[in-house]
Amino acid sequence: MKEDRVIAYNDRIEAIRKEEFPMLHDGIYLDHAGTTLYSKSLMDSFTTEMMKNMFGNPHSASTSSRCTMSRIENIRHRVLRFFNADPAEFDLIFVANATAGIKLVSDAFRGCPEGFDFYYHQASHTSLVGVRQEARNSLCLDTKDVDEWITGRFESDMASRSRATLFAYPAQSNMDGRRYPLSWCQGLRKASSRTEHRLYTLLDAAAYVTTSPLDLSNAASAPDFTVLSFYKIFGFPDLGGLIVKRDTASILKQRRYFGGGTVDTVVCAKEQWHASKTENLHEALEDGTLPIHNIIALGSALEVHHKLYGSMTDVALHTSFLASKLYRGLKNLRHSNGEPVCVMYSIPTDDAKTVLGNGPIVAFNLRSQLGAWISLAEFEKLAVLKKIHVRTGGLCNPGGVAAALGLEPWEIRQNFSAGFRCGNENDIINGKPTGVIRVSLGAMSTLSDVERLTAFVEEFYRENYNPPPIPRIGPIVEDDTPDLFVNAIMVYPIKSCGGFRVPADASWEVRPEGLAWDREWCLLHHGTGLALSQKRYPRMALIRPSIDLSTSQLTVSYQGSLPRIERTEISVPLSVNSNLFQSKDTSRMKESRVCGEGVSMMIYKSKDITDFFSDILGIPCALARFPPGGSGKSMRHAKAHLQSHQSRSILQNDTQSQLNGIHTPPDSDSESERRRILLSNESPILAINMSSLAVLNSNIIKNGGISIPAEAFRANIVLGLSSTSPSNLEKYAYSEDNWKRVRIGAYDFKTLGACRRCHMVCINQETAVKSAEPFITLAKTRRFNGKVFFGVHMCHIPAVTPGTSESQRPTISVGDKAVVDTL
Ligand SMILES: *Cc1c(COP(=O)(O)O)cnc(C)c1O
């Protein structure tokens, strides 16, 4: 019976999904706890309302003003009814979001003559935790503490206290969906009534109400204050609510601030007096002009939501049905050695032991079959390519995440000191993950979303072999070194823009920081000062710099079609002419960030140059230069190092721990600490091996894809075999994993480790169009310890015998022979 009902619901959603949510395209949206999606019907209904009526500022007497006023009061009433709240017992205060509602309560309590004490549950959202900064005393409680208060410990705990006390908790954790009983409010109210001590309850319903009915029909058991964000239920508008129980509302009058809208009469100048509005509670708390258009939209949202999904009970049934499918699907995934693929932090929605169940949120982490944690950053790279929208990281829930991951306060502080911030690349620290993957469902989620997510995890993270093989690593070809030559030389003068192919007859200079003119320039966002990346702005691939040594110019043209751009080309001299830059004083260069690192750069002041790039990309940006030879923040160092899959000795002696990621070999070369680079991400020079690309391409083609050109990898040196028979290609594919040195022409290069990849390799450098390959196939064939590698970092080693002309100006050319020396 129940099953029939949810299947019917699911079919109904499948039928309207394309029409109502065109913005989904073929993506899988599973971040409803972040915000749910707005439907086309909702946006249409709102537009119609706005066009049909004239809504003026409510603080006047005109008809347009009255129209707004009456509409707002109707909607206020409807929202209260939506939560079964009797308007005689409750008032609704419109706020910007749940956080603003929490701050309003916090402001009022801070206004109490003796301040207030604050207790919050461990599963609280950061927005609740922050209230502790305003309180005289604060304490984080777990479920056991709260239960003990209710059953008797409250009296003794509060014996010597006189201050107003606020207890806050989430009705549902935004991290793992766990629910906390609404009955706590009544229990605590009873406990406090046995004492002289007054305790107020603040319920954070922001996550709970998104997919469940909140029933405030029994005012005696309801929280004193309930906060929520409407956009999380309806997808639109951006608006929040604070529902206040009228009989406890007087404490809110302790708030000191008043503003336009919340005050009746104000005397300024010689005397300072004001009278707050008293007729209606909400009038005394809604500062300034109400978000009138958002409130109008909320009226549409209530109506359309009901039309599309029925009641909140229907939504709750549907989403918990999907969540339990998802939960079981993920939990049952096993590697072939029987170990689980997912470590679950949520509990099943239909867990019989918990009366409350769980919201439609599944929080988990992934592990390899030998138990290594999968990096969240790496998971995101694949999820993005598969158009999956989920949330990863700390999720604004410090207590919940720490409890789930077993992170002690000292570990969190140590991670912070070690440079870890939410969203970092290196998110596995000391063998522990620093965040979780959160999949959350909403009213318009369907069975197929759940199935597609589970299939994705299975496809990429379930290891289907027992015993585990050593992943594909290049062969060690010692006595039979390949017959390699330089196929192409590329420089990328402007970081993240198109490449410049070094002419076949040129001898290109090799500098300590890399090939001459490589990544010496970049584009900086005017607002943030960050260096722009092609990952974010794929169109940068069509910005094509070229180096002309005969005129000593860097010329930049644009290969795309844009009607707005005025010039099609700009040039700057290769020499550093300080007159061209904004500040001649090098100590006052522009502070910016490249790959998360603080650097100083020189910005070109020409308006033509700035306009050229800003017009192409449609964002305010400037050309900047980072010339070699700086110091302090005008200097960067290589970060590349040997990866664990590359170390032969480790492979032979200690395969197990290497695969577990326990043993990371130390940087093979402490010099690389000091090896200078310009604006490249990691190292002076990046090389790729065409035989590896040939094998990768044959794998892509096997899976129905099309082959990827070498340009996608943005290497500086492309090395090819002179004999490209299939067996030869297969034989030398990925042999670069084991290269130690490469002698190109007359010069020696040292390898610095494999190159870790992200989905930038998926941008077609000719067209700037992004696809899923080659990253998807790389992830299946070249993933070690959860990271994906292709290509090898290198640097030039200065000649041992100085004094020769070669040692003064090393160069390489297309066609040079390359001889490798293996690890
Ligand atoms: C989203 C959320 C918040 C914060 O909501 P805002 O709209 O960002 O103010 C607070 N608590 C929980 C449980 C949430 O899910």
PDB file of C-alpha atoms in Angstrom, residues 554-666:
ATOM      1  CA  LEU A 554      54.566  38.436 -26.843  1.00  0.00           C
ATOM      2  CA  THR A 555      51.527  38.702 -29.097  1.00  0.00           C
ATOM      3  CA  VAL A 556      48.152  37.463 -27.938  1.00  0.00           C
ATOM      4  CA  SER A 557      45.222  36.766 -30.221  1.00  0.00           C
ATOM      5  CA  TYR A 558      41.784  35.343 -29.611  1.00  0.00           C
ATOM      6  CA  GLN A 559      40.629  32.345 -31.623  1.00  0.00           C
ATOM      7  CA  GLY A 560      36.994  32.353 -30.622  1.00  0.00           C
ATOM      8  CA  SER A 561      34.036  34.294 -31.925  1.00  0.00           C
ATOM      9  CA  LEU A 562      32.884  37.175 -29.800  1.00  0.00           C
ATOM     10  CA  PRO A 563      31.121  40.127 -31.377  1.00  0.00           C
ATOM     11  CA  ARG A 564      31.935  42.489 -28.541  1.00  0.00           C
ATOM     12  CA  ILE A 565      35.690  42.504 -28.612  1.00  0.00           C
ATOM     13  CA  GLU A 566      37.245  45.572 -30.154  1.00  0.00           C
ATOM     14  CA  ARG A 567      40.727  44.374 -30.962  1.00  0.00           C
ATOM     15  CA  THR A 568      41.670  40.903 -32.053  1.00  0.00           C
ATOM     16  CA  GLU A 569      45.265  41.080 -30.885  1.00  0.00           C
ATOM     17  CA  ILE A 570      47.546  42.783 -28.352  1.00  0.00           C
ATOM     18  CA  SER A 571      51.309  42.722 -27.867  1.00  0.00           C
ATOM     19  CA  VAL A 572      53.709  43.386 -25.026  1.00  0.00           C
ATOM     20  CA  PRO A 573      57.485  43.418 -25.159  1.00  0.00           C
ATOM     21  CA  LEU A 574      59.314  40.429 -23.744  1.00  0.00           C
ATOM     22  CA  SER A 575      61.670  42.722 -21.886  1.00  0.00           C
ATOM     23  CA  VAL A 576      60.546  43.937 -18.484  1.00  0.00           C
ATOM     24  CA  ASN A 577      59.887  47.620 -19.058  1.00  0.00           C
ATOM     25  CA  SER A 578      58.777  49.067 -15.773  1.00  0.00           C
ATOM     26  CA  ASN A 579      56.898  51.924 -17.455  1.00  0.00           C
ATOM     27  CA  LEU A 580      54.282  49.463 -18.607  1.00  0.00           C
ATOM     28  CA  PHE A 581      53.274  48.420 -15.130  1.00  0.00           C
ATOM     29  CA  GLN A 582      50.943  49.979 -12.622  1.00  0.00           C
ATOM     30  CA  SER A 583      53.546  50.467  -9.979  1.00  0.00           C
ATOM     31  CA  LYS A 584      57.170  51.063 -10.731  1.00  0.00           C
ATOM     32  CA  ASP A 585      58.016  50.366  -7.163  1.00  0.00           C
ATOM     33  CA  THR A 586      58.520  46.607  -7.134  1.00  0.00           C
ATOM     34  CA  SER A 587      57.973  46.517  -3.392  1.00  0.00           C
ATOM     35  CA  ARG A 588      54.401  47.615  -4.043  1.00  0.00           C
ATOM     36  CA  MET A 589      53.496  44.904  -6.500  1.00  0.00           C
ATOM     37  CA  LYS A 590      50.019  43.453  -6.550  1.00  0.00           C
ATOM     38  CA  GLU A 591      49.418  40.728  -3.973  1.00  0.00           C
ATOM     39  CA  SER A 592      47.633  37.816  -5.485  1.00  0.00           C
ATOM     40  CA  ARG A 593      47.174  34.087  -5.157  1.00  0.00           C
ATOM     41  CA  VAL A 594      48.269  31.312  -7.486  1.00  0.00           C
ATOM     42  CA  CYS A 595      47.233  27.768  -6.599  1.00  0.00           C
ATOM     43  CA  GLY A 596      46.483  28.923  -3.065  1.00  0.00           C
ATOM     44  CA  GLU A 597      49.923  30.459  -2.618  1.00  0.00           C
ATOM     45  CA  GLY A 598      50.457  34.176  -1.932  1.00  0.00           C
ATOM     46  CA  VAL A 599      52.585  35.856  -4.628  1.00  0.00           C
ATOM     47  CA  SER A 600      53.330  39.405  -5.806  1.00  0.00           C
ATOM     48  CA  MET A 601      52.970  40.346  -9.430  1.00  0.00           C
ATOM     49  CA  MET A 602      53.368  43.288 -11.747  1.00  0.00           C
ATOM     50  CA  ILE A 603      50.182  44.415 -13.459  1.00  0.00           C
ATOM     51  CA  TYR A 604      50.094  45.961 -16.930  1.00  0.00           C
ATOM     52  CA  LYS A 605      48.424  49.344 -16.735  1.00  0.00           C
ATOM     53  CA  SER A 606      47.332  49.672 -20.384  1.00  0.00           C
ATOM     54  CA  LYS A 607      43.557  49.922 -20.664  1.00  0.00           C
ATOM     55  CA  ASP A 608      43.646  48.263 -24.088  1.00  0.00           C
ATOM     56  CA  ILE A 609      45.296  45.192 -22.629  1.00  0.00           C
ATOM     57  CA  THR A 610      42.922  45.007 -19.693  1.00  0.00           C
ATOM     58  CA  ASP A 611      39.887  45.483 -21.933  1.00  0.00           C
ATOM     59  CA  PHE A 612      41.110  42.858 -24.373  1.00  0.00           C
ATOM     60  CA  PHE A 613      41.135  40.101 -21.750  1.00  0.00           C
ATOM     61  CA  SER A 614      38.120  41.373 -19.803  1.00  0.00           C
ATOM     62  CA  ASP A 615      35.997  41.481 -22.964  1.00  0.00           C
ATOM     63  CA  ILE A 616      36.968  37.983 -23.994  1.00  0.00           C
ATOM     64  CA  LEU A 617      36.269  36.399 -20.645  1.00  0.00           C
ATOM     65  CA  GLY A 618      33.416  38.658 -19.615  1.00  0.00           C
ATOM     66  CA  ILE A 619      34.957  39.263 -16.193  1.00  0.00           C
ATOM     67  CA  PRO A 620      37.140  42.094 -14.941  1.00  0.00           C
ATOM     68  CA  CYS A 621      40.728  40.893 -15.216  1.00  0.00           C
ATOM     69  CA  ALA A 622      44.210  42.173 -15.930  1.00  0.00           C
ATOM     70  CA  LEU A 623      47.392  40.802 -17.436  1.00  0.00           C
ATOM     71  CA  ALA A 624      50.144  40.333 -14.865  1.00  0.00           C
ATOM     72  CA  ARG A 625      53.768  39.337 -15.051  1.00  0.00           C
ATOM     73  CA  PHE A 626      55.890  37.296 -12.701  1.00  0.00           C
ATOM     74  CA  PRO A 627      59.406  37.640 -14.058  1.00  0.00           C
ATOM     75  CA  PRO A 628      62.161  35.201 -13.099  1.00  0.00           C
ATOM     76  CA  GLY A 629      64.588  36.121 -10.394  1.00  0.00           C
ATOM     77  CA  GLY A 630      62.316  37.621  -7.749  1.00  0.00           C
ATOM     78  CA  SER A 631      62.581  37.175  -4.033  1.00  0.00           C
ATOM     79  CA  GLY A 632      60.101  36.747  -1.189  1.00  0.00           C
ATOM     80  CA  LYS A 633      56.586  36.630  -2.605  1.00  0.00           C
ATOM     81  CA  SER A 634      57.996  37.085  -6.113  1.00  0.00           C
ATOM     82  CA  MET A 635      59.457  33.630  -5.940  1.00  0.00           C
ATOM     83  CA  ARG A 636      57.858  30.184  -6.055  1.00  0.00           C
ATOM     84  CA  HIS A 637      59.180  26.664  -5.617  1.00  0.00           C
ATOM     85  CA  ALA A 638      58.433  23.302  -7.172  1.00  0.00           C
ATOM     86  CA  LYS A 639      56.159  20.930  -5.277  1.00  0.00           C
ATOM     87  CA  ALA A 640      56.418  17.852  -7.471  1.00  0.00           C
ATOM     88  CA  HIS A 641      57.811  14.727  -5.845  1.00  0.00           C
ATOM     89  CA  LEU A 642      58.024  11.029  -6.518  1.00  0.00           C
ATOM     90  CA  GLN A 643      54.716   9.279  -5.935  1.00  0.00           C
ATOM     91  CA  SER A 644      54.493   6.049  -4.033  1.00  0.00           C
ATOM     92  CA  HIS A 645      53.573   4.013  -7.133  1.00  0.00           C
ATOM     93  CA  GLN A 646      56.836   5.096  -8.732  1.00  0.00           C
ATOM     94  CA  SER A 647      59.230   3.761  -6.194  1.00  0.00           C
ATOM     95  CA  ARG A 648      60.441   0.386  -7.294  1.00  0.00           C
ATOM     96  CA  SER A 649      61.944  -0.603  -3.976  1.00  0.00           C
ATOM     97  CA  ILE A 650      58.725   0.077  -2.169  1.00  0.00           C
ATOM     98  CA  LEU A 651      56.774  -1.856  -4.740  1.00  0.00           C
ATOM     99  CA  GLN A 652      58.957  -4.863  -4.370  1.00  0.00           C
ATOM    100  CA  ASN A 653      59.313  -4.869  -0.631  1.00  0.00           C
ATOM    101  CA  ASP A 654      56.173  -3.465   0.685  1.00  0.00           C
ATOM    102  CA  THR A 655      53.335  -3.582  -1.796  1.00  0.00           C
ATOM    103  CA  GLN A 656      50.697  -3.859   0.856  1.00  0.00           C
ATOM    104  CA  SER A 657      51.499  -0.741   2.805  1.00  0.00           C
ATOM    105  CA  GLN A 658      52.253   1.186  -0.345  1.00  0.00           C
ATOM    106  CA  LEU A 659      48.791   0.460  -1.667  1.00  0.00           C
ATOM    107  CA  ASN A 660      47.317   1.426   1.638  1.00  0.00           C
ATOM    108  CA  GLY A 661      48.913   4.789   1.261  1.00  0.00           C
ATOM    109  CA  ILE A 662      50.633   4.365   4.598  1.00  0.00           C
ATOM    110  CA  HIS A 663      54.082   4.578   3.194  1.00  0.00           C
ATOM    111  CA  THR A 664      54.720   7.680   1.172  1.00  0.00           C
ATOM    112  CA  PRO A 665      58.338   7.818   0.136  1.00  0.00           C
ATOM    113  CA  PRO A 666      60.109  10.913   1.220  1.00  0.00           C
TER     114      PRO A 666
END
